[in-house]
CSV table of C-alpha atoms in Angstrom, one decimal:
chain,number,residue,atom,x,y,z
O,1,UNK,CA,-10.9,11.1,9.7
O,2,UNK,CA,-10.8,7.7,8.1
O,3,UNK,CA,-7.8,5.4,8.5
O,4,UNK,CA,-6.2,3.8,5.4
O,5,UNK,CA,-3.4,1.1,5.6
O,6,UNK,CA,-1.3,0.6,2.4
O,7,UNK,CA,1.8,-2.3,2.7
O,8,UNK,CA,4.7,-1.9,1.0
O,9,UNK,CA,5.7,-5.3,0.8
O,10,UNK,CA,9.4,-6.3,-0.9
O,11,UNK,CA,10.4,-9.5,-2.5
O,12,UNK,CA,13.7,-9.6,-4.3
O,13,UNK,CA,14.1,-5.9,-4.2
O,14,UNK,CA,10.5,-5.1,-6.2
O,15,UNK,CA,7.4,-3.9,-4.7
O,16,UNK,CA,4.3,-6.0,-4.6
O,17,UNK,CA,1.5,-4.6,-6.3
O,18,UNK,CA,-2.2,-5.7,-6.7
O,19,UNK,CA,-4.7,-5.0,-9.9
O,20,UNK,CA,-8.2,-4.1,-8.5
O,21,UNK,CA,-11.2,-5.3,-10.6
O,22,UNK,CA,-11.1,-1.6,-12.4
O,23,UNK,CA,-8.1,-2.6,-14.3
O,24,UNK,CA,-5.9,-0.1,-12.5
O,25,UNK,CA,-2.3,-1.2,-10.2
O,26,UNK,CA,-2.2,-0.2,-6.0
O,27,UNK,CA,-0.2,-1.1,-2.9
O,28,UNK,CA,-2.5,-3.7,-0.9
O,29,UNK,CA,-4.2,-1.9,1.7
O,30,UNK,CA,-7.9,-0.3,2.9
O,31,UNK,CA,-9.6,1.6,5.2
O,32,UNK,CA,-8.9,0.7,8.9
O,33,UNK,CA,-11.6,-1.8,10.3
O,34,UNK,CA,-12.4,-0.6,14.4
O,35,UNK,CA,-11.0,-3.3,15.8
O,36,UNK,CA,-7.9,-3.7,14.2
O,37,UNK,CA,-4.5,-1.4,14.7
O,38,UNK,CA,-2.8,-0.1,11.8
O,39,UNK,CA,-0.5,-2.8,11.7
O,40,UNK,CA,-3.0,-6.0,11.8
O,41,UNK,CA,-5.3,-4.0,9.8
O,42,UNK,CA,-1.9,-3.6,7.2
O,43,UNK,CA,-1.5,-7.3,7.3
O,44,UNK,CA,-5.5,-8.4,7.1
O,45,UNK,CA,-5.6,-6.5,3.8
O,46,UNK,CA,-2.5,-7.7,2.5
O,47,UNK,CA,-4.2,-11.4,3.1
O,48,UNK,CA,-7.8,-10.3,1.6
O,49,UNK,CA,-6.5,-8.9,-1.0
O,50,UNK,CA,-3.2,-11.3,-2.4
O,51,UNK,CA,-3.3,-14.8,0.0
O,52,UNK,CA,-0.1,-13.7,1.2
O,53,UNK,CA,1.0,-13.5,4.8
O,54,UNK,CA,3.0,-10.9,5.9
O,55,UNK,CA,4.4,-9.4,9.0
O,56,UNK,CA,4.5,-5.5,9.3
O,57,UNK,CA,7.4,-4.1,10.8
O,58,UNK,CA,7.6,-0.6,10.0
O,59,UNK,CA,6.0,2.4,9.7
O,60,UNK,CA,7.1,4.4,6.4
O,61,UNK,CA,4.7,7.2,6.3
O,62,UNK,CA,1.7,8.8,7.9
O,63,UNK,CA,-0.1,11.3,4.9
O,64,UNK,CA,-3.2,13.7,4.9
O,65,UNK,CA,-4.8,12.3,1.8
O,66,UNK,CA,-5.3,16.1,0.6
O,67,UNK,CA,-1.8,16.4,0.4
O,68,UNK,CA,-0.8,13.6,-1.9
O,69,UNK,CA,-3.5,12.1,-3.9
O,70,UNK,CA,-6.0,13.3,-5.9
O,71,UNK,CA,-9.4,12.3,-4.5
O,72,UNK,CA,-10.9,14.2,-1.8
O,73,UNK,CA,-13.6,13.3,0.0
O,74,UNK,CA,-16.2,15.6,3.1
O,75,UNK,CA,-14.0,13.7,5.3
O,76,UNK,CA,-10.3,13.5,6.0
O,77,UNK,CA,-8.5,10.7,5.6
O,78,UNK,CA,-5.1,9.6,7.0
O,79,UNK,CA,-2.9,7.6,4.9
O,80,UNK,CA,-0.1,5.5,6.4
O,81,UNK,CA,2.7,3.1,5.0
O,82,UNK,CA,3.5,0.4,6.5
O,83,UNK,CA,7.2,-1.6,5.6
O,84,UNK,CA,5.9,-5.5,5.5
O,85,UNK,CA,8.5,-8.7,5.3
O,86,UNK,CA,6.7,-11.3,3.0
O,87,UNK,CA,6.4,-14.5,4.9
O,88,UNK,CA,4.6,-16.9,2.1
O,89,UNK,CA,1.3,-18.0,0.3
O,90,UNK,CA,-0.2,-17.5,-2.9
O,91,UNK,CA,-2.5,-15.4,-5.0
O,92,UNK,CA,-6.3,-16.1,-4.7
O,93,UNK,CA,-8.3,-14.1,-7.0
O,94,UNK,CA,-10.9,-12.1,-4.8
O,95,UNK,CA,-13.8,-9.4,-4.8
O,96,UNK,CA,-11.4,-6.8,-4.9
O,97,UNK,CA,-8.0,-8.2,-6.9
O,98,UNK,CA,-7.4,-10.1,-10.2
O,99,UNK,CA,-4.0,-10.4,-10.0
O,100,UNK,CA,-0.5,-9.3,-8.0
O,101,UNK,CA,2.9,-9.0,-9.7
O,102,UNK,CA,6.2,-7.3,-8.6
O,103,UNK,CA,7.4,-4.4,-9.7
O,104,UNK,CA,11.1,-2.6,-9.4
O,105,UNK,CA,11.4,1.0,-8.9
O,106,UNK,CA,11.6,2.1,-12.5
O,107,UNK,CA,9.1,-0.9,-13.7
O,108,UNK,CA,5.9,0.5,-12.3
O,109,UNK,CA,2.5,0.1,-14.2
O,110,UNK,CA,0.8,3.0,-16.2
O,111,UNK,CA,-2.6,2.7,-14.7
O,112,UNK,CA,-1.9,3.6,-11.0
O,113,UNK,CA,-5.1,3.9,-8.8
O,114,UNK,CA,-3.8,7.4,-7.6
O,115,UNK,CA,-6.5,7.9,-4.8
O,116,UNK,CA,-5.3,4.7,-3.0
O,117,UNK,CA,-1.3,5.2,-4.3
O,118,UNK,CA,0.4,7.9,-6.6
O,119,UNK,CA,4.1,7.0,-8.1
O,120,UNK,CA,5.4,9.1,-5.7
O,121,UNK,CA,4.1,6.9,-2.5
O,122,UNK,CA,5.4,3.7,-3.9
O,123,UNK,CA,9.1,5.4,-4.5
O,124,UNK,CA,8.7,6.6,-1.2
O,125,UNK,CA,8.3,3.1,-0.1
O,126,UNK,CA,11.1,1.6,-2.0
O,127,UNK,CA,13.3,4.9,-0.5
O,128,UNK,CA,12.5,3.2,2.7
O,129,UNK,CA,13.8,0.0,1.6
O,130,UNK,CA,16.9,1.7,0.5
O,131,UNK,CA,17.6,3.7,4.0
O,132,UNK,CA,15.9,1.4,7.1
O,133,UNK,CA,17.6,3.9,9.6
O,134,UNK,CA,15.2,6.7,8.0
O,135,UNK,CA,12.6,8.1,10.4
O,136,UNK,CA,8.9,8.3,9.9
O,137,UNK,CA,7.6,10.5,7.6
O,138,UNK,CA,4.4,13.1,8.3
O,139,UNK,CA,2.3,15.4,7.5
C-alpha cells in the first residue's frame, strides 16, 4: 500500500486548510516520499504545499482509505493524521495550492477534496485537539 500523510495543523483553535488548483479545500499532506518517515514526510508537505513550518507531534489516526473516503484505487492506501504545532512562515502560492485559510469546526468549506479528506477526518482532527490524552485511532 501507498503512504499518505495529512497535518492537522491548529492556529487559534481553527484548522488550517489548503485550496488545491481544482478549486476544492484539503488538510496539507501527500503520498509518503521513500526516504522520509511519516512525520518529516507530514511536515515536508505542510512546507510544499503552504510555506509554513511546522513540527509534528502527534499521531491522530492511521485509516484504510477504503474505509473512509471515496476514491479507491488497485492499490491500498494508508491514511494517517498527524497533530502539527504551527511554528511560522507564510503562504507561497505553488504547483499544487492557491491559497490556505483557517477554518473552525462548524466553518468548514463546501468543496472538500473527499479522496484526500472527508468532513468527518478533519472533525476527527479537531476531536484530537479537544482531548490530547486520546489514543491513536486505527483501522
Amino acid at each position: 500500500p501507498k503512504v499518505d500523510t495529512r497535518a492537522a495543523v491548529f492556529v487559534d483553535g481553527k484548522i488550517l486548510l489548503a485550496r488545491e488548483r481544482s478549486g476544492r479545500w484539503s488538510l496539507p499532506g501527500g503520498w509518503c516520499d521513500v526516504d522520509q518517515s511519516i512525520a518529516s514526510n507530514t511536515e515536508k508537505e505542510v512546507r510544499e504545499e503552504t510555506g509554513l513550518t511546522v513540527k509534528a507531534e502527534k499521531l491522530i489516526a492511521v485509516q484504510d482509505w477504503r474505509r473512509h473516503n471515496v476514491t479507491n484505487f488497485a492499490y491500498g492506501v494508508v491514511k494517517t493524521f498527524m497533530l502539527c504545532r504551527y511554528e511560522g512562515g507564510a503562504f507561497k502560492e505553488n504547483l499544487e495550492t492557491t491559497e490556505i485559510a483557517l477554518f473552525g469546526k462548524e466553518e468548514l468549506p463546501d468543496g472538500l477534496a473527499v479522496e484526500k479528506c472527508t468532513r468527518e477526518q478533519i472533525w476527527m482532527c479537531f476531536d484530537a485537539l479537544e482531548n490530547p490524552d486520546s489514543p491513536t485511532l486505527f483501522d
